[in-house]
Amino acid sequence: MADHIIQDSETLIEKAARALYSIFGISLLPLLVAHLLWRGIKQPDYLQYWAERFFGMSVQRSPRGPQTSTAFPTNAGLSVMWIHAVSVGETRAAAPLIEQWLAKGDAHRVVLTHTTPTGRETGQNLFTRWLTMDTPRVVQRYLPYDLIWANAMFLAWAQPTLGVLMETELWPNLLAQARRRSIPVVLINARLSPRSAKRLQQFRWLSRPAIAHLTGIAAQTQADAQGFLAACSSAGLKNTAGVAPMVRMEVVGNMKFDIDVPQPMRDLGNQWRGMSGRRFIWLAASTRDDEETQIAQSWQKARGDGRLSAEHLLVVVPRHPQRFNRVVRLLESAGLTVQRRSSWNPHQACDVLVGDSLGEMFAYLQMSDLVFMGGSLPALGGQNPVEACAVGRPVFFGPNMFNFHQIARALRACGAGKEVRSTDEWIDQGCQLLNDAAAYAAARQAAQDFAQAHRGATLRTAKFLETILQAGR
């Protein structure tokens, strides 16, 4: 009786907490609209598909007027996996898992949701053949904001057999609605940085019940698994197995290691390298928050004191396409001669090449000699260094890699990556490495070995999902 009373009390508390959360979310609707309008000024794609974001449905124009689209025929015996990949990195990491699901047969379909336009565009490029079939087997949508009516309409439309969220996406209303509809939802490639763990603790009145609504968690590392276990147990959700009731936990590794470098991108990168005519090519990848200003200042300083010469080419690839024009202006204002990848004339001399193209990061990596990961000097959490390792490039990063803290630690330990405190230090250490052929070769080999040694998470994740499905049959 006592256990039953406690459970009822927890349910009432959970409902009250989510009610307050929902009211707060509704009060933010004007700000969400303003945010999309503001983002849309620089990136017009944010002005599209608002019906998906606010109402969980897609409206298509037809000769008879607007109508709600349906992805798949209902009640047709389909196995639909809904997978939420926020942006570019998550979409790429999910690609092998999606391909494995679709390979099971024509009855297997995928609803692929995103948060950012760049993630949606990446999905379009990766799954063109599945999206453009007469009867599409992959359908894309934006995941609606965590509003009760939007989640209800989205789930009623998608009718997934299985829901899959990636990394840290825990939305209280969405998970509660899925539980109400008996839709198993699994968090895969799950990670919990120190900052995320602190946030879970601060908002434990929402995050802990959300975790309890999951059917399974496939964690990247043992430390990540322990973080989720701690969140469960401190809420009184722990059972005799040490996890929340009905939540399966398994450590499977990081799916981002399983990405394959497309041969066309390797060929394109080699072509660019030949076109550049330079001996050394330095890549600043996925730069953010005007990091380019520091990079340009350090580059000019190194050129002035003779550490860098005309044989060295700087390539800067901003993380967000809406910043392409701004980055060009920043670099030019620092006195550098700049060309854009989209209009590159290799017969004209330049100091910096700005990568203003999407979907070609592997080609930029293949072109380079060494790589600096953007978003790691300001407190932004860094960007994924695994792709650089996959092509065998030594990686440099700043002290703020909290989104990839486990990977950064392992890279330092094996010699494939170096932490620097400034762009001046990046250039200093980069020059030392390039001037020592043996050390450079060792760093490249260490990067390739590191990427190869951690592969296999996608297969383990697929097996984990199959276990979830079989348990629910």
Short mmCIF file of C-alpha atoms in Angstrom, two decimals:
data_model
loop_
_atom_site.label_atom_id
_atom_site.label_comp_id
_atom_site.label_asym_id
_atom_site.label_seq_id
_atom_site.Cartn_x
_atom_site.Cartn_y
_atom_site.Cartn_z
CA MET A 1 0.00 0.00 0.00
CA ALA A 2 2.79 2.42 0.89
CA ASP A 3 4.55 1.84 -2.42
CA HIS A 4 1.27 2.43 -4.25
CA ILE A 5 0.67 5.70 -2.39
CA ILE A 6 4.20 6.89 -3.15
CA GLN A 7 3.76 6.08 -6.82
CA ASP A 8 0.46 8.03 -6.95
CA SER A 9 2.13 10.96 -5.20
CA GLU A 10 5.00 10.95 -7.67
CA THR A 11 2.54 10.91 -10.57
CA LEU A 12 0.69 13.92 -9.19
CA ILE A 13 3.95 15.78 -8.65
CA GLU A 14 5.06 14.93 -12.16
CA LYS A 15 1.79 16.15 -13.63
CA ALA A 16 1.98 19.39 -11.67
CA ALA A 17 5.58 19.96 -12.74
CA ARG A 18 4.79 19.36 -16.39
CA ALA A 19 1.74 21.61 -16.17
CA LEU A 20 3.90 24.49 -14.94
CA TYR A 21 6.47 23.66 -17.63
CA SER A 22 3.74 23.68 -20.30
CA ILE A 23 2.34 27.02 -19.12
CA PHE A 24 5.85 28.46 -19.22
CA GLY A 25 6.32 27.09 -22.74
CA ILE A 26 3.09 28.71 -23.92
CA SER A 27 4.20 32.03 -22.45
CA LEU A 28 7.37 31.80 -24.57
CA LEU A 29 5.49 31.43 -27.86
CA PRO A 30 5.96 35.12 -28.85
CA LEU A 31 9.69 34.76 -28.19
CA LEU A 32 9.87 31.58 -30.27
CA VAL A 33 8.18 33.36 -33.16
CA ALA A 34 10.56 36.32 -32.79
CA HIS A 35 13.52 33.93 -32.66
CA LEU A 36 12.53 32.23 -35.91
CA LEU A 37 11.93 35.59 -37.60
CA TRP A 38 15.33 36.85 -36.44
CA ARG A 39 17.12 33.69 -37.61
CA GLY A 40 15.19 33.90 -40.86
CA ILE A 41 16.73 37.29 -41.68
CA LYS A 42 20.14 35.65 -42.11
CA GLN A 43 18.98 32.13 -42.97
CA PRO A 44 15.62 32.16 -44.79
CA ASP A 45 15.16 28.41 -44.26
CA TYR A 46 14.06 29.25 -40.70
CA LEU A 47 10.95 30.88 -42.18
CA GLN A 48 9.70 27.59 -43.61
CA TYR A 49 7.67 24.70 -42.14
CA TRP A 50 6.28 26.56 -39.13
CA ALA A 51 3.26 24.22 -39.08
CA GLU A 52 5.68 21.41 -38.23
CA ARG A 53 7.38 23.37 -35.45
CA PHE A 54 4.23 24.72 -33.76
CA PHE A 55 1.54 22.17 -34.64
CA GLY A 56 3.39 18.93 -35.36
CA MET A 57 1.98 18.65 -38.86
CA SER A 58 2.97 19.53 -42.40
CA VAL A 59 0.71 21.48 -44.74
CA GLN A 60 1.12 20.94 -48.47
CA ARG A 61 -0.49 22.99 -51.20
CA SER A 62 -2.78 21.19 -53.60
CA PRO A 63 -5.25 22.28 -56.31
CA ARG A 64 -8.01 22.05 -53.69
CA GLY A 65 -6.14 24.13 -51.14
CA PRO A 66 -3.91 23.33 -48.14
CA GLN A 67 -4.10 19.89 -46.65
CA THR A 68 -2.31 17.93 -43.97
CA SER A 69 0.15 15.49 -45.51
CA THR A 70 0.51 11.89 -44.40
CA ALA A 71 3.84 10.15 -44.72
CA PHE A 72 2.77 6.53 -44.67
CA PRO A 73 -0.59 4.77 -45.04
CA THR A 74 -1.98 4.03 -41.60
CA ASN A 75 -2.77 0.53 -40.34
CA ALA A 76 -0.73 -1.02 -43.14
CA GLY A 77 1.54 -3.23 -41.06
CA LEU A 78 4.51 -0.87 -41.36
CA SER A 79 7.46 -0.74 -38.95
CA VAL A 80 8.17 2.96 -38.58
CA MET A 81 11.26 4.18 -36.75
CA TRP A 82 11.08 7.83 -35.78
CA ILE A 83 14.59 9.15 -35.17
CA HIS A 84 15.38 12.68 -34.04
CA ALA A 85 18.72 14.03 -35.29
CA VAL A 86 19.06 17.66 -34.19
CA SER A 87 21.60 18.95 -36.68
CA VAL A 88 24.40 17.94 -39.05
CA GLY A 89 26.53 15.79 -36.73
CA GLU A 90 23.63 13.78 -35.36
CA THR A 91 22.19 13.24 -38.84
CA ARG A 92 25.45 11.90 -40.18
CA ALA A 93 25.90 9.67 -37.15
CA ALA A 94 22.36 8.29 -37.57
CA ALA A 95 22.83 7.48 -41.27
CA PRO A 96 24.29 3.95 -40.89
CA LEU A 97 21.59 3.01 -38.37
CA ILE A 98 18.85 4.28 -40.69
CA GLU A 99 20.31 2.36 -43.63
CA GLN A 100 20.34 -0.83 -41.53
CA TRP A 101 16.69 -0.31 -40.58
CA LEU A 102 15.62 0.26 -44.19
CA ALA A 103 17.58 -2.78 -45.37
CA LYS A 104 15.19 -5.01 -43.39
CA GLY A 105 12.52 -4.69 -46.09
CA ASP A 106 9.92 -2.50 -47.74
CA ALA A 107 7.71 -2.47 -44.65
CA HIS A 108 10.39 -0.62 -42.69
CA ARG A 109 10.11 3.17 -42.90
CA VAL A 110 11.76 6.14 -41.18
CA VAL A 111 10.44 9.47 -39.95
CA LEU A 112 13.54 11.65 -39.61
CA THR A 113 13.14 14.84 -37.56
CA HIS A 114 15.53 17.74 -37.09
CA THR A 115 15.80 21.05 -35.28
CA THR A 116 18.04 23.02 -37.67
CA PRO A 117 17.76 23.68 -41.43
CA THR A 118 21.34 22.48 -41.92
CA GLY A 119 20.45 19.16 -40.29
CA ARG A 120 17.43 18.84 -42.57
CA GLU A 121 19.54 19.65 -45.65
CA THR A 122 22.12 17.06 -44.60
CA GLY A 123 19.35 14.47 -44.31
CA GLN A 124 18.09 15.38 -47.78
CA ASN A 125 21.55 14.84 -49.22
CA LEU A 126 22.15 11.55 -47.39
CA PHE A 127 18.76 9.95 -48.09
CA THR A 128 17.81 11.34 -51.50
CA ARG A 129 17.02 7.94 -52.98
CA TRP A 130 14.70 7.04 -50.09
CA LEU A 131 13.00 10.45 -50.04
CA THR A 132 12.28 10.63 -53.76
CA MET A 133 10.76 7.17 -54.30
CA ASP A 134 7.20 7.01 -55.61
CA THR A 135 6.33 5.73 -52.14
CA PRO A 136 8.98 7.38 -49.94
CA ARG A 137 10.52 5.21 -47.26
CA VAL A 138 12.05 8.19 -45.45
CA VAL A 139 10.07 11.31 -44.58
CA GLN A 140 11.59 14.40 -42.99
CA ARG A 141 10.02 16.83 -40.55
CA TYR A 142 11.05 19.38 -37.94
CA LEU A 143 10.42 18.08 -34.46
CA PRO A 144 7.77 20.35 -32.95
CA TYR A 145 8.49 22.49 -29.95
CA ASP A 146 7.67 20.72 -26.71
CA LEU A 147 4.04 21.85 -26.71
CA ILE A 148 1.35 19.34 -25.73
CA TRP A 149 -0.87 19.84 -28.79
CA ALA A 150 2.09 19.80 -31.20
CA ASN A 151 3.51 16.57 -29.79
CA ALA A 152 0.07 14.94 -29.79
CA MET A 153 -0.50 15.76 -33.47
CA PHE A 154 3.02 14.71 -34.48
CA LEU A 155 2.83 11.32 -32.78
CA ALA A 156 -0.71 10.71 -34.04
CA TRP A 157 0.53 11.38 -37.58
CA ALA A 158 3.82 9.46 -37.40
CA GLN A 159 2.50 6.46 -35.44
CA PRO A 160 6.05 5.16 -34.87
CA THR A 161 6.79 1.61 -33.88
CA LEU A 162 9.85 2.94 -32.08
CA GLY A 163 11.07 6.42 -31.16
CA VAL A 164 14.79 7.20 -31.09
CA LEU A 165 16.31 10.36 -29.61
CA MET A 166 20.01 11.13 -29.89
CA GLU A 167 22.54 12.23 -27.27
CA THR A 168 20.83 14.62 -24.80
CA GLU A 169 17.34 15.26 -26.20
CA LEU A 170 15.00 14.87 -23.22
CA TRP A 171 11.67 16.66 -23.78
CA PRO A 172 9.23 16.12 -20.89
CA ASN A 173 5.94 16.60 -22.77
CA LEU A 174 7.08 14.61 -25.79
CA LEU A 175 8.16 11.65 -23.67
CA ALA A 176 4.99 11.75 -21.57
CA GLN A 177 2.86 11.76 -24.73
CA ALA A 178 4.82 8.83 -26.15
CA ARG A 179 4.39 6.85 -22.93
CA ARG A 180 0.64 7.58 -23.01
CA ARG A 181 0.47 6.12 -26.52
CA SER A 182 2.62 3.10 -25.55
CA ILE A 183 5.39 4.15 -27.96
CA PRO A 184 8.78 2.93 -26.74
CA VAL A 185 11.36 5.73 -26.88
CA VAL A 186 15.09 5.13 -26.58
CA LEU A 187 17.92 7.61 -26.04
CA ILE A 188 20.88 6.48 -28.15
CA ASN A 189 24.45 7.73 -28.41
CA ALA A 190 23.56 9.15 -25.02
CA ARG A 191 26.08 11.46 -23.46
CA LEU A 192 26.09 13.51 -20.31
CA SER A 193 28.74 16.22 -20.06
CA PRO A 194 29.43 17.80 -16.67
CA ARG A 195 27.39 20.81 -17.77
CA SER A 196 24.45 18.61 -18.86
CA ALA A 197 24.60 16.64 -15.61
CA LYS A 198 24.43 19.89 -13.65
CA ARG A 199 21.43 20.97 -15.72
CA LEU A 200 19.66 17.67 -15.02
CA GLN A 201 20.19 18.26 -11.33
CA GLN A 202 18.96 21.86 -11.48
CA PHE A 203 15.78 20.87 -13.31
CA ARG A 204 15.37 17.46 -11.69
CA TRP A 205 11.64 18.02 -11.19
CA LEU A 206 11.34 17.72 -14.99
CA SER A 207 14.36 15.72 -16.12
CA ARG A 208 14.01 12.77 -13.76
CA PRO A 209 10.43 11.87 -14.76
CA ALA A 210 11.46 12.37 -18.40
CA ILE A 211 14.24 9.80 -17.98
CA ALA A 212 11.76 7.44 -16.33
CA HIS A 213 9.56 7.68 -19.45
CA LEU A 214 12.36 6.31 -21.61
CA THR A 215 12.33 2.62 -22.46
CA GLY A 216 16.10 2.40 -22.88
CA ILE A 217 19.36 4.34 -22.82
CA ALA A 218 22.31 3.36 -25.03
CA ALA A 219 25.17 5.34 -23.49
CA GLN A 220 28.44 6.30 -25.12
CA THR A 221 30.63 5.56 -22.09
CA GLN A 222 30.40 4.06 -18.63
CA ALA A 223 30.69 7.56 -17.17
CA ASP A 224 27.67 8.68 -19.21
CA ALA A 225 25.71 5.64 -18.02
CA GLN A 226 26.60 6.37 -14.40
CA GLY A 227 25.42 9.97 -14.84
CA PHE A 228 22.00 8.84 -16.02
CA LEU A 229 21.84 6.23 -13.27
CA ALA A 230 22.56 8.91 -10.70
CA ALA A 231 19.74 11.06 -12.09
CA CYS A 232 17.36 8.12 -11.80
CA SER A 233 18.37 6.95 -8.35
CA SER A 234 18.36 10.38 -6.74
CA ALA A 235 14.74 10.75 -7.84
CA GLY A 236 13.71 7.54 -6.12
CA LEU A 237 13.24 5.89 -9.51
CA LYS A 238 15.87 3.19 -9.02
CA ASN A 239 14.73 -0.42 -8.95
CA THR A 240 16.69 -3.50 -7.85
CA ALA A 241 18.72 -3.41 -11.06
CA GLY A 242 19.84 0.13 -10.33
CA VAL A 243 17.91 1.86 -13.10
CA ALA A 244 14.54 3.47 -13.54
CA PRO A 245 11.62 1.05 -13.89
CA MET A 246 11.37 -0.26 -17.45
CA VAL A 247 14.52 1.65 -18.51
CA ARG A 248 17.16 -0.63 -20.00
CA MET A 249 20.73 0.68 -19.83
CA GLU A 250 23.69 -0.40 -21.94
CA VAL A 251 27.08 1.10 -22.85
CA VAL A 252 27.53 0.80 -26.63
CA GLY A 253 30.10 3.47 -27.59
CA ASN A 254 29.88 6.53 -29.83
CA MET A 255 28.16 6.11 -33.19
CA LYS A 256 30.03 9.09 -34.62
CA PHE A 257 33.10 6.86 -34.96
CA ASP A 258 31.26 4.67 -37.48
CA ILE A 259 31.03 7.27 -40.19
CA ASP A 260 32.75 6.33 -43.45
CA VAL A 261 34.66 8.88 -45.50
CA PRO A 262 33.00 9.01 -48.95
CA GLN A 263 35.52 8.37 -51.71
CA PRO A 264 34.19 11.29 -53.81
CA MET A 265 35.02 13.61 -50.89
CA ARG A 266 38.54 12.18 -50.65
CA ASP A 267 39.00 12.72 -54.38
CA LEU A 268 37.63 16.27 -54.19
CA GLY A 269 39.93 17.13 -51.27
CA ASN A 270 42.95 15.81 -53.14
CA GLN A 271 41.92 17.84 -56.17
CA TRP A 272 41.67 21.02 -54.09
CA ARG A 273 45.06 20.33 -52.57
CA GLY A 274 46.59 20.09 -56.01
CA MET A 275 44.87 23.30 -57.07
CA SER A 276 46.13 25.24 -54.05
CA GLY A 277 49.79 24.92 -54.96
CA ARG A 278 50.69 25.22 -51.28
CA ARG A 279 52.95 22.97 -49.25
CA PHE A 280 51.10 23.28 -45.93
CA ILE A 281 47.36 23.72 -45.48
CA TRP A 282 45.89 24.67 -42.11
CA LEU A 283 42.17 24.07 -41.55
CA ALA A 284 40.04 25.88 -38.98
CA ALA A 285 36.89 23.73 -39.05
CA SER A 286 33.40 24.66 -37.86
CA THR A 287 34.43 28.03 -36.46
CA ARG A 288 31.88 29.94 -34.38
CA ASP A 289 31.33 33.11 -32.39
CA ASP A 290 33.84 35.18 -34.41
CA GLU A 291 36.77 32.91 -33.58
CA GLU A 292 37.99 33.93 -37.02
CA THR A 293 39.13 37.28 -35.62
CA GLN A 294 41.61 35.59 -33.26
CA ILE A 295 42.72 33.20 -35.97
CA ALA A 296 43.38 36.05 -38.42
CA GLN A 297 45.33 38.05 -35.85
CA SER A 298 47.51 35.07 -34.95
CA TRP A 299 48.04 34.24 -38.62
CA GLN A 300 49.18 37.78 -39.43
CA LYS A 301 51.47 37.80 -36.41
CA ALA A 302 53.10 34.52 -37.46
CA ARG A 303 53.56 35.77 -41.00
CA GLY A 304 55.16 38.93 -39.69
CA ASP A 305 57.76 37.11 -37.57
CA GLY A 306 58.56 34.54 -40.26
CA ARG A 307 56.96 31.45 -38.77
CA LEU A 308 54.57 31.26 -41.73
CA SER A 309 55.34 31.94 -45.36
CA ALA A 310 53.56 32.01 -48.71
CA GLU A 311 53.78 28.21 -48.69
CA HIS A 312 51.14 28.12 -45.95
CA LEU A 313 47.43 28.42 -46.76
CA LEU A 314 44.71 29.00 -44.16
CA VAL A 315 41.30 27.43 -44.83
CA VAL A 316 38.40 28.59 -42.64
CA VAL A 317 35.06 26.75 -42.70
CA PRO A 318 32.39 28.47 -40.55
CA ARG A 319 29.95 26.24 -38.71
CA HIS A 320 26.84 28.15 -39.79
CA PRO A 321 26.17 29.20 -43.39
CA GLN A 322 24.51 32.46 -42.35
CA ARG A 323 27.96 33.64 -41.17
CA PHE A 324 29.78 33.10 -44.48
CA ASN A 325 29.64 36.76 -45.53
CA ARG A 326 30.52 38.02 -42.08
CA VAL A 327 33.56 35.75 -41.86
CA VAL A 328 34.85 37.00 -45.20
CA ARG A 329 34.54 40.58 -43.94
CA LEU A 330 36.30 39.76 -40.66
CA LEU A 331 39.24 38.17 -42.44
CA GLU A 332 39.52 40.96 -44.98
CA SER A 333 39.43 43.59 -42.23
CA ALA A 334 42.46 41.85 -40.69
CA GLY A 335 44.41 42.55 -43.89
CA LEU A 336 44.21 39.06 -45.39
CA THR A 337 43.49 38.32 -49.03
CA VAL A 338 40.41 36.10 -49.11
CA GLN A 339 38.77 33.87 -51.68
CA ARG A 340 35.57 31.85 -51.34
CA ARG A 341 35.37 28.18 -52.18
CA SER A 342 32.29 28.87 -54.34
CA SER A 343 34.22 31.28 -56.59
CA TRP A 344 37.78 30.06 -56.04
CA ASN A 345 40.28 30.94 -58.76
CA PRO A 346 43.49 29.05 -57.96
CA HIS A 347 45.42 31.28 -60.37
CA GLN A 348 44.81 34.25 -58.08
CA ALA A 349 46.91 34.46 -54.93
CA CYS A 350 45.14 34.43 -51.57
CA ASP A 351 46.00 34.07 -47.91
CA VAL A 352 42.73 32.47 -46.82
CA LEU A 353 40.17 30.25 -48.48
CA VAL A 354 36.72 30.43 -46.88
CA GLY A 355 34.71 27.23 -47.16
CA ASP A 356 31.27 28.58 -48.05
CA SER A 357 29.82 25.25 -49.15
CA LEU A 358 27.73 22.69 -47.29
CA GLY A 359 28.28 18.95 -47.15
CA GLU A 360 31.95 19.07 -48.11
CA MET A 361 33.66 18.96 -44.72
CA PHE A 362 35.40 15.67 -45.53
CA ALA A 363 36.91 17.27 -48.63
CA TYR A 364 38.24 20.17 -46.53
CA LEU A 365 39.70 17.69 -44.04
CA GLN A 366 41.30 15.64 -46.82
CA MET A 367 42.80 18.80 -48.27
CA SER A 368 44.44 19.85 -45.00
CA ASP A 369 47.61 18.96 -43.12
CA LEU A 370 46.31 19.73 -39.65
CA VAL A 371 43.02 20.81 -38.13
CA PHE A 372 41.79 23.17 -35.44
CA MET A 373 38.28 22.43 -34.18
CA GLY A 374 36.13 25.52 -33.83
CA GLY A 375 33.83 26.33 -30.93
CA SER A 376 36.49 25.21 -28.46
CA LEU A 377 38.11 28.54 -27.51
CA PRO A 378 34.90 30.30 -26.40
CA ALA A 379 32.71 28.36 -23.98
CA LEU A 380 30.66 26.67 -26.71
CA GLY A 381 31.59 23.02 -26.13
CA GLY A 382 33.66 22.42 -29.28
CA GLN A 383 32.84 20.42 -32.39
CA ASN A 384 33.24 16.76 -33.28
CA PRO A 385 36.93 15.87 -33.97
CA VAL A 386 36.24 12.28 -35.05
CA GLU A 387 35.88 13.12 -38.75
CA ALA A 388 39.34 14.70 -38.78
CA CYS A 389 40.77 11.58 -37.16
CA ALA A 390 39.03 9.39 -39.74
CA VAL A 391 41.10 11.01 -42.50
CA GLY A 392 44.26 10.85 -40.39
CA ARG A 393 44.73 14.50 -39.51
CA PRO A 394 46.24 15.69 -36.22
CA VAL A 395 43.63 17.66 -34.28
CA PHE A 396 44.02 20.79 -32.17
CA PHE A 397 41.30 22.18 -29.91
CA GLY A 398 40.80 24.76 -27.19
CA PRO A 399 40.05 24.11 -23.50
CA ASN A 400 36.24 24.22 -23.90
CA MET A 401 35.48 20.81 -25.42
CA PHE A 402 32.83 19.92 -22.83
CA ASN A 403 30.49 18.49 -25.50
CA PHE A 404 33.25 16.05 -26.43
CA HIS A 405 35.19 15.86 -23.18
CA GLN A 406 35.68 12.09 -23.27
CA ILE A 407 36.94 12.16 -26.86
CA ALA A 408 39.21 15.14 -26.16
CA ARG A 409 40.75 13.35 -23.17
CA ALA A 410 41.37 10.21 -25.20
CA LEU A 411 42.88 12.19 -28.08
CA ARG A 412 45.35 13.86 -25.74
CA ALA A 413 46.26 10.54 -24.19
CA CYS A 414 47.04 8.79 -27.48
CA GLY A 415 48.86 11.68 -29.13
CA ALA A 416 46.28 12.26 -31.88
CA GLY A 417 45.12 15.57 -30.44
CA LYS A 418 46.55 18.57 -28.63
CA GLU A 419 44.83 21.09 -26.42
CA VAL A 420 45.87 24.72 -26.92
CA ARG A 421 44.92 27.81 -25.00
CA SER A 422 44.94 30.22 -27.93
CA THR A 423 45.27 30.44 -31.70
CA ASP A 424 48.85 31.69 -31.16
CA GLU A 425 49.60 28.41 -29.42
CA TRP A 426 47.91 26.48 -32.23
CA ILE A 427 50.23 28.05 -34.78
CA ASP A 428 53.30 27.55 -32.55
CA GLN A 429 52.60 23.85 -31.96
CA GLY A 430 51.44 23.34 -35.53
CA CYS A 431 54.69 24.70 -36.91
CA GLN A 432 56.68 22.45 -34.58
CA LEU A 433 54.73 19.42 -35.74
CA LEU A 434 55.01 20.22 -39.45
CA ASN A 435 58.76 20.77 -39.09
CA ASP A 436 59.24 17.31 -37.52
CA ALA A 437 58.38 14.73 -40.17
CA ALA A 438 58.57 11.76 -37.80
CA ALA A 439 56.36 13.39 -35.16
CA TYR A 440 53.85 14.46 -37.80
CA ALA A 441 53.64 10.96 -39.28
CA ALA A 442 53.16 9.51 -35.79
CA ALA A 443 50.35 11.97 -35.01
CA ARG A 444 48.57 11.13 -38.27
CA GLN A 445 48.82 7.40 -37.57
CA ALA A 446 47.60 7.91 -34.00
CA ALA A 447 44.54 9.77 -35.33
CA GLN A 448 43.67 6.97 -37.76
CA ASP A 449 44.22 4.29 -35.12
CA PHE A 450 42.04 6.19 -32.66
CA ALA A 451 39.15 6.48 -35.13
CA GLN A 452 39.38 2.82 -36.11
CA ALA A 453 39.63 1.46 -32.57
CA HIS A 454 36.30 2.97 -31.49
CA ARG A 455 34.14 1.75 -34.37
CA GLY A 456 31.24 -0.65 -33.89
CA ALA A 457 28.76 1.41 -31.85
CA THR A 458 26.15 1.45 -34.63
CA LEU A 459 25.94 -2.34 -34.74
CA ARG A 460 25.69 -2.55 -30.95
CA THR A 461 23.01 0.15 -30.97
CA ALA A 462 21.00 -1.71 -33.62
CA LYS A 463 21.09 -4.86 -31.48
CA PHE A 464 20.03 -2.81 -28.46
CA LEU A 465 17.03 -1.41 -30.34
CA GLU A 466 16.05 -4.89 -31.50
CA THR A 467 16.10 -6.03 -27.86
CA ILE A 468 13.73 -3.16 -26.99
CA LEU A 469 11.36 -4.12 -29.82
CA GLN A 470 11.36 -7.81 -28.95
CA ALA A 471 10.63 -7.05 -25.30
CA GLY A 472 7.56 -5.08 -26.34
CA ARG A 473 6.09 -7.80 -28.56
#
